[in-house]
């Protein structure tokens, strides 16, 4: 069994990595890579044996705005062990390896996981940070003309355009927002919200949103300058929308929001020397690796 870290650029190791993500999570990142969105800062760390990968822990190097401060962060993801090799300490060893390796140049590590694995991540110093749900009323008086155009991301020029916009964006939140990482944003646009990415030509910004059961879920707003969100969201009038839910901390918006307790499917866990989050937050959904 040997430890390898050249997965992005070594076709043999990359094939093993894809095969393990398919087996454990039923997805692979090959399409995302082929489109040119796998950056060096997304780094898998794995144990391999012969032609098969036993276990992997990936890290994504990113800059965050947290409570108005610029922090260096490593997001931990794609934590997986082949089902026939679980319980031998592989994932724990890789977790220990990455926190040791990046400790000196990271202000914090964070990850998202299902609640039953909280004790597993506690072992390497991760603690749950509580999130809140941010909601707002949707005012029907703000009916505007429809000016959102869905982006067709099967077209290379639309993807290039979107990538350039995401590269020059202002953070969605000062309390918890990503300052770089357009590659992850592209992953979400392409594979999580493919029919929900709109261009607002009047304000020249990008909105990711969809209506589910009278709630307009707002996943992200990508712009190089502040937007008028009431005007932006007015295009959804007539679709029976009664309220808004934000999938980020909406501290840069002028709408009045209320918060409620949130019991997420995946809990947010952080490892930091000092507590970094002080107020109510919701993680930015489009930065999850
Ligand atoms: C979670 C996972 C990566 C652990 O891999 P592993 O190599 O078996 O982990 P380790 O052998 O290092 O486990 C170390 C300890 O963590 C704990 N642990 C591991 N998996 C656990 C699980 N599924 N539930 C609860 N505790 C777990 C155990 O206490 C274990 O100690 P033990 O020796 O007493 O059993 C593996 O079970 C897996 O691939 N699961 C499916 C994918 C997944 O859910 N990944 C996490 C996404 S955030």
Tab-separated table of C-alpha atoms and ligand atoms in Angstrom:
chain	number	residue	atom	x	y	z
A	1	UNK	CA	0.000	0.000	0.000
A	2	UNK	CA	1.438	3.359	-0.972
A	3	UNK	CA	0.351	6.925	-0.453
A	4	UNK	CA	-0.108	9.041	-3.608
A	5	UNK	CA	-0.970	12.690	-4.257
A	6	UNK	CA	-0.467	13.069	-8.023
A	7	UNK	CA	-4.036	12.090	-8.858
A	8	UNK	CA	-5.004	15.124	-10.945
A	9	UNK	CA	-2.076	14.721	-13.331
A	10	UNK	CA	-1.461	10.965	-13.304
A	11	UNK	CA	-3.979	9.211	-15.590
A	12	UNK	CA	-3.592	5.855	-13.840
A	13	UNK	CA	-4.207	7.253	-10.362
A	14	UNK	CA	-6.953	9.482	-11.689
A	15	UNK	CA	-8.798	6.482	-13.159
A	16	UNK	CA	-8.606	4.738	-9.760
A	17	UNK	CA	-9.898	7.889	-8.078
A	18	UNK	CA	-12.888	8.112	-10.465
A	19	UNK	CA	-13.594	4.448	-9.957
A	20	UNK	CA	-13.683	4.889	-6.156
A	21	UNK	CA	-15.919	8.000	-6.259
A	22	UNK	CA	-18.286	6.089	-8.582
A	23	UNK	CA	-18.350	3.141	-6.233
A	24	UNK	CA	-18.831	5.149	-3.025
A	25	UNK	CA	-20.775	8.246	-4.127
A	26	UNK	CA	-22.016	7.366	-7.624
A	27	UNK	CA	-20.397	10.325	-9.343
A	28	UNK	CA	-17.064	11.162	-10.902
A	29	UNK	CA	-15.247	14.349	-11.740
A	30	UNK	CA	-13.979	13.389	-15.198
A	31	UNK	CA	-16.397	15.594	-17.131
A	32	UNK	CA	-15.594	18.576	-14.881
A	33	UNK	CA	-11.870	17.901	-15.430
A	34	UNK	CA	-12.255	17.541	-19.197
A	35	UNK	CA	-13.960	20.922	-19.336
A	36	UNK	CA	-10.846	22.361	-17.698
A	37	UNK	CA	-12.271	23.142	-14.263
A	38	UNK	CA	-10.116	20.873	-12.055
A	39	UNK	CA	-7.604	23.306	-10.547
A	40	UNK	CA	-4.370	22.323	-8.826
A	41	UNK	CA	-5.787	23.549	-5.535
A	42	UNK	CA	-8.297	20.662	-5.516
A	43	UNK	CA	-6.005	17.925	-4.266
A	44	UNK	CA	-6.816	14.283	-3.501
A	45	UNK	CA	-4.570	12.375	-1.049
A	46	UNK	CA	-4.936	8.613	-1.286
A	47	UNK	CA	-3.751	5.133	-0.418
A	48	UNK	CA	-3.480	2.795	-3.417
A	49	UNK	CA	-2.705	-0.895	-3.639
A	50	UNK	CA	-1.840	-2.226	-7.090
A	51	UNK	CA	-4.562	-1.021	-9.447
A	52	UNK	CA	-7.071	0.016	-6.853
A	53	UNK	CA	-7.526	2.985	-4.597
A	54	UNK	CA	-8.289	2.049	-1.006
A	55	UNK	CA	-9.045	5.409	0.538
A	56	UNK	CA	-8.980	9.122	-0.246
A	57	UNK	CA	-9.274	12.532	1.411
A	58	UNK	CA	-9.300	15.618	-0.827
A	59	UNK	CA	-8.645	19.221	0.113
A	60	UNK	CA	-9.653	22.410	-1.666
A	61	UNK	CA	-7.479	25.421	-0.967
A	62	UNK	CA	-9.602	28.576	-0.854
A	63	UNK	CA	-9.772	32.120	0.448
A	64	UNK	CA	-12.822	33.010	2.462
A	65	UNK	CA	-14.387	36.108	3.884
A	66	UNK	CA	-15.359	35.122	7.435
A	67	UNK	CA	-16.922	37.737	9.711
A	68	UNK	CA	-15.358	40.375	7.423
A	69	UNK	CA	-11.854	38.908	7.688
A	70	UNK	CA	-9.912	37.334	4.846
A	71	UNK	CA	-8.950	33.784	5.863
A	72	UNK	CA	-7.012	30.952	4.230
A	73	UNK	CA	-9.100	27.795	4.332
A	74	UNK	CA	-8.907	24.174	3.315
A	75	UNK	CA	-12.170	22.483	2.610
A	76	UNK	CA	-11.989	18.720	3.154
A	77	UNK	CA	-14.106	16.557	0.839
A	78	UNK	CA	-14.414	13.301	-1.097
A	79	UNK	CA	-13.575	11.372	2.107
A	80	UNK	CA	-14.036	7.724	1.149
A	81	UNK	CA	-12.712	4.231	1.762
A	82	UNK	CA	-13.412	1.252	-0.484
A	83	UNK	CA	-16.103	-0.824	1.265
A	84	UNK	CA	-13.821	-3.883	1.442
A	85	UNK	CA	-11.098	-1.914	3.205
A	86	UNK	CA	-13.023	0.013	5.854
A	87	UNK	CA	-12.166	-0.093	9.549
A	88	UNK	CA	-8.398	-0.369	8.987
A	89	UNK	CA	-7.698	3.252	9.838
A	90	UNK	CA	-7.022	4.458	6.267
A	91	UNK	CA	-9.380	7.429	6.322
A	92	UNK	CA	-8.223	8.464	9.812
A	93	UNK	CA	-4.603	8.386	8.686
A	94	UNK	CA	-5.362	10.505	5.633
A	95	UNK	CA	-7.346	12.978	7.759
A	96	UNK	CA	-4.414	13.268	10.173
A	97	UNK	CA	-2.045	13.678	7.230
A	98	UNK	CA	-3.957	16.573	5.635
A	99	UNK	CA	-4.536	18.537	8.832
A	100	UNK	CA	-0.844	18.180	9.688
A	101	UNK	CA	0.330	19.007	6.178
A	102	UNK	CA	-1.734	22.194	5.785
A	103	UNK	CA	-1.987	23.349	9.393
A	104	UNK	CA	0.719	25.992	9.029
A	105	UNK	CA	-0.866	27.705	6.033
A	106	UNK	CA	-4.555	27.383	6.846
A	107	UNK	CA	-6.528	29.533	9.283
A	108	UNK	CA	-9.277	26.950	9.237
A	109	UNK	CA	-10.362	23.598	7.827
A	110	UNK	CA	-14.011	22.862	7.159
A	111	UNK	CA	-16.241	20.145	5.734
A	112	UNK	CA	-19.840	19.004	5.365
A	113	UNK	CA	-20.884	15.565	6.538
A	114	UNK	CA	-23.804	13.439	7.580
A	115	UNK	CA	-24.438	13.539	11.361
A	116	UNK	CA	-23.420	9.908	11.998
A	117	UNK	CA	-19.813	10.760	11.071
A	118	UNK	CA	-19.470	13.634	13.574
A	119	UNK	CA	-17.420	11.401	15.975
A	120	UNK	CA	-15.138	10.356	13.095
A	121	UNK	CA	-14.285	13.996	12.339
A	122	UNK	CA	-14.080	14.942	16.035
A	123	UNK	CA	-11.006	12.669	16.107
A	124	UNK	CA	-9.042	15.169	14.009
A	125	UNK	CA	-10.348	18.241	15.832
A	126	UNK	CA	-13.422	19.204	13.778
A	127	UNK	CA	-16.421	20.608	15.659
A	128	UNK	CA	-19.970	21.219	14.478
A	129	UNK	CA	-20.865	24.852	13.781
A	130	UNK	CA	-24.580	25.512	13.943
A	131	UNK	CA	-26.194	27.110	10.923
A	132	UNK	CA	-29.415	29.090	10.575
A	133	UNK	CA	-32.033	29.223	7.855
A	134	UNK	CA	-32.420	32.731	6.355
A	135	UNK	CA	-35.868	33.576	5.020
A	136	UNK	CA	-37.629	36.638	3.661
A	137	UNK	CA	-41.098	37.505	2.465
A	138	UNK	CA	-41.555	37.804	-1.275
A	139	UNK	CA	-43.369	40.976	-2.146
A	140	UNK	CA	-45.653	40.633	-5.130
A	141	UNK	CA	-45.803	44.422	-5.542
A	142	UNK	CA	-42.292	44.344	-6.909
A	143	UNK	CA	-43.493	42.693	-10.112
A	144	UNK	CA	-41.051	43.551	-12.846
A	145	UNK	CA	-40.734	42.536	-16.427
A	146	UNK	CA	-39.161	39.188	-17.138
A	147	UNK	CA	-35.572	39.816	-18.028
A	148	UNK	CA	-33.835	36.669	-16.898
A	149	UNK	CA	-32.428	34.398	-19.574
A	150	UNK	CA	-31.495	30.847	-18.777
A	151	UNK	CA	-27.895	30.075	-19.693
A	152	UNK	CA	-27.309	27.085	-21.920
A	153	UNK	CA	-24.232	25.572	-20.312
A	154	UNK	CA	-23.923	22.850	-22.949
A	155	UNK	CA	-22.379	25.641	-25.055
A	156	UNK	CA	-18.654	26.261	-24.562
A	157	UNK	CA	-18.962	30.030	-24.973
A	158	UNK	CA	-21.663	30.196	-22.253
A	159	UNK	CA	-19.417	28.215	-19.901
A	160	UNK	CA	-16.416	30.436	-20.659
A	161	UNK	CA	-18.507	33.535	-20.107
A	162	UNK	CA	-19.867	32.188	-16.795
A	163	UNK	CA	-16.398	31.159	-15.622
A	164	UNK	CA	-15.066	34.648	-16.340
A	165	UNK	CA	-17.954	36.182	-14.382
A	166	UNK	CA	-17.392	33.848	-11.439
A	167	UNK	CA	-13.678	34.707	-11.480
A	168	UNK	CA	-14.440	38.417	-11.030
A	169	UNK	CA	-17.289	38.243	-8.580
A	170	UNK	CA	-17.680	40.060	-5.307
A	171	UNK	CA	-18.309	37.685	-2.375
A	172	UNK	CA	-21.951	36.855	-1.743
A	173	UNK	CA	-21.364	37.367	1.986
A	174	UNK	CA	-18.797	39.055	4.204
A	175	UNK	CA	-19.773	36.780	7.089
A	176	UNK	CA	-19.130	33.529	5.153
A	177	UNK	CA	-18.345	33.815	1.477
A	178	UNK	CA	-15.723	32.505	-0.905
A	179	UNK	CA	-13.252	34.999	-2.395
A	180	UNK	CA	-11.902	32.689	-5.102
A	181	UNK	CA	-12.832	29.256	-6.453
A	182	UNK	CA	-14.787	29.803	-9.676
A	183	UNK	CA	-14.109	26.129	-10.470
A	184	UNK	CA	-16.407	24.915	-7.678
A	185	UNK	CA	-19.025	27.413	-8.749
A	186	UNK	CA	-18.859	25.882	-12.245
A	187	UNK	CA	-19.346	22.411	-10.776
A	188	UNK	CA	-22.553	23.541	-9.054
A	189	UNK	CA	-23.798	25.391	-12.136
A	190	UNK	CA	-23.166	22.445	-14.442
A	191	UNK	CA	-24.217	19.509	-12.312
A	192	UNK	CA	-26.349	20.670	-9.372
A	193	UNK	CA	-28.401	23.524	-10.848
A	194	UNK	CA	-28.148	23.107	-14.624
A	195	UNK	CA	-31.638	24.511	-15.344
A	196	UNK	CA	-31.509	27.290	-12.786
A	197	UNK	CA	-28.661	29.521	-13.957
A	198	UNK	CA	-29.949	32.839	-15.295
A	199	UNK	CA	-28.403	35.985	-16.704
A	200	UNK	CA	-30.070	39.261	-15.740
A	201	UNK	CA	-29.189	41.472	-18.679
A	202	UNK	CA	-30.339	44.711	-17.047
A	203	UNK	CA	-28.049	44.441	-14.015
A	204	UNK	CA	-25.632	42.174	-15.850
A	205	UNK	CA	-25.402	39.581	-13.099
A	206	UNK	CA	-26.003	35.857	-12.745
A	207	UNK	CA	-28.677	34.337	-10.534
A	208	UNK	CA	-29.006	30.703	-9.511
A	209	UNK	CA	-32.502	30.131	-8.177
A	210	UNK	CA	-35.531	27.888	-8.411
A	211	UNK	CA	-39.089	27.761	-7.136
A	212	UNK	CA	-40.115	24.774	-5.014
A	213	UNK	CA	-43.531	24.718	-3.290
A	214	UNK	CA	-44.064	28.514	-3.312
A	215	UNK	CA	-40.563	29.157	-1.991
A	216	UNK	CA	-37.990	30.810	-4.219
A	217	UNK	CA	-34.667	29.203	-3.300
A	218	UNK	CA	-31.807	31.577	-4.033
A	219	UNK	CA	-28.520	29.673	-4.341
A	220	UNK	CA	-26.176	32.379	-5.536
A	221	UNK	CA	-25.912	35.802	-7.115
A	222	UNK	CA	-22.744	36.420	-9.110
A	223	UNK	CA	-21.876	39.998	-9.886
A	224	UNK	CA	-18.871	42.307	-9.916
A	225	UNK	CA	-20.875	45.037	-8.148
A	226	UNK	CA	-23.786	45.183	-5.677
A	227	UNK	CA	-27.166	44.300	-7.197
A	228	UNK	CA	-30.721	45.416	-6.537
A	229	UNK	CA	-32.069	42.064	-5.439
A	230	UNK	CA	-35.740	43.084	-5.385
A	231	UNK	CA	-35.527	43.907	-9.070
A	232	UNK	CA	-33.492	40.800	-9.749
A	233	UNK	CA	-36.025	38.512	-8.084
A	234	UNK	CA	-39.093	40.309	-9.450
A	235	UNK	CA	-38.962	38.131	-12.578
A	236	UNK	CA	-40.363	35.275	-10.529
A	237	UNK	CA	-43.615	37.113	-9.803
A	238	UNK	CA	-46.531	35.192	-11.281
A	239	UNK	CA	-45.029	31.852	-10.300
A	240	UNK	CA	-46.874	31.729	-6.984
A	241	UNK	CA	-43.844	32.612	-4.892
A	242	UNK	CA	-44.683	33.509	-1.275
A	243	UNK	CA	-41.269	33.540	0.373
A	244	UNK	CA	-37.526	33.411	-0.207
A	245	UNK	CA	-34.895	31.135	1.231
A	246	UNK	CA	-31.215	31.975	0.872
A	247	UNK	CA	-28.603	29.255	0.532
A	248	UNK	CA	-25.885	31.561	1.864
A	249	UNK	CA	-25.662	34.251	4.548
A	250	UNK	CA	-27.493	37.194	2.963
A	251	UNK	CA	-25.673	39.998	4.812
A	252	UNK	CA	-24.972	41.966	1.623
A	253	UNK	CA	-28.633	42.178	0.593
A	254	UNK	CA	-30.918	45.005	1.605
A	255	UNK	CA	-34.026	42.811	2.042
A	256	UNK	CA	-35.124	42.273	5.608
A	257	UNK	CA	-34.565	38.662	6.570
A	258	UNK	CA	-35.531	36.519	9.511
A	259	UNK	CA	-33.748	33.409	10.712
A	260	UNK	CA	-34.996	30.077	11.940
A	261	UNK	CA	-33.319	26.987	13.382
A	262	UNK	CA	-31.850	24.767	10.682
A	263	UNK	CA	-31.417	21.005	10.831
A	264	UNK	CA	-29.371	20.311	7.703
A	265	UNK	CA	-28.884	16.933	6.058
A	266	UNK	CA	-25.140	17.602	6.098
A	267	UNK	CA	-23.696	19.302	9.157
A	268	UNK	CA	-21.039	21.989	8.870
A	269	UNK	CA	-17.833	21.164	10.773
A	270	UNK	CA	-14.856	23.426	11.355
A	271	UNK	CA	-11.346	22.938	12.714
A	272	UNK	CA	-9.689	26.202	13.736
A	273	UNK	CA	-7.313	27.421	16.416
A	274	UNK	CA	-9.839	29.983	17.658
A	275	UNK	CA	-13.572	30.126	17.013
A	276	UNK	CA	-14.030	32.030	13.753
A	277	UNK	CA	-17.824	32.228	13.454
A	278	UNK	CA	-19.594	34.427	15.990
A	279	UNK	CA	-23.039	35.230	14.645
A	280	UNK	CA	-25.779	33.536	12.666
A	281	UNK	CA	-24.573	32.004	9.425
A	282	UNK	CA	-25.632	29.738	6.617
A	283	UNK	CA	-22.862	28.238	4.540
A	284	UNK	CA	-22.570	29.243	0.899
A	285	UNK	CA	-23.973	26.295	-0.966
A	286	UNK	CA	-21.982	26.980	-4.167
A	287	UNK	CA	-18.645	26.641	-2.392
A	288	UNK	CA	-19.224	23.056	-1.221
A	289	UNK	CA	-16.619	20.755	-2.733
B	1	LIG	C1	-16.302	7.289	6.569
B	1	LIG	C2	-15.250	6.428	5.926
B	1	LIG	C3	-14.454	7.287	4.954
B	1	LIG	C4	-14.323	5.885	7.018
B	1	LIG	O1	-13.283	5.182	6.391
B	1	LIG	P1	-12.373	4.097	7.153
B	1	LIG	O2	-11.100	4.011	6.401
B	1	LIG	O3	-13.123	2.855	7.378
B	1	LIG	O4	-12.170	4.836	8.541
B	1	LIG	P2	-11.183	4.426	9.689
B	1	LIG	O5	-10.887	2.961	9.623
B	1	LIG	O6	-10.052	5.357	9.671
B	1	LIG	O7	-12.125	4.707	10.915
B	1	LIG	C5	-11.659	5.274	12.040
B	1	LIG	C6	-12.749	5.392	13.082
B	1	LIG	O8	-13.778	6.279	12.642
B	1	LIG	C7	-15.011	5.825	13.082
B	1	LIG	N1	-15.865	5.580	11.912
B	1	LIG	C8	-15.473	5.219	10.683
B	1	LIG	N2	-16.508	5.082	9.863
B	1	LIG	C9	-17.597	5.344	10.589
B	1	LIG	C10	-18.989	5.360	10.305
B	1	LIG	N3	-19.478	5.065	9.088
B	1	LIG	N4	-19.849	5.671	11.288
B	1	LIG	C11	-19.371	5.979	12.533
B	1	LIG	N5	-18.077	5.971	12.847
B	1	LIG	C12	-17.198	5.667	11.897
B	1	LIG	C13	-14.804	4.579	13.865
B	1	LIG	O9	-14.735	4.955	15.229
B	1	LIG	C14	-13.460	4.075	13.400
B	1	LIG	O10	-12.774	3.483	14.419
B	1	LIG	P3	-12.807	1.882	14.666
B	1	LIG	O11	-11.434	1.438	14.296
B	1	LIG	O12	-13.144	1.795	16.108
B	1	LIG	O13	-13.872	1.285	13.766
B	1	LIG	C15	-15.881	5.213	5.182
B	1	LIG	O14	-16.737	4.556	6.065
B	1	LIG	C16	-16.636	5.569	3.925
B	1	LIG	O15	-16.082	5.621	2.834
B	1	LIG	N6	-17.957	5.813	4.036
B	1	LIG	C17	-18.792	6.134	2.905
B	1	LIG	C18	-18.504	7.491	2.351
B	1	LIG	C19	-18.759	8.626	3.322
B	1	LIG	O16	-19.787	8.674	3.981
B	1	LIG	N7	-17.795	9.553	3.397
B	1	LIG	C20	-17.874	10.728	4.214
B	1	LIG	C21	-18.411	11.836	3.418
B	1	LIG	S1	-18.327	13.349	4.344
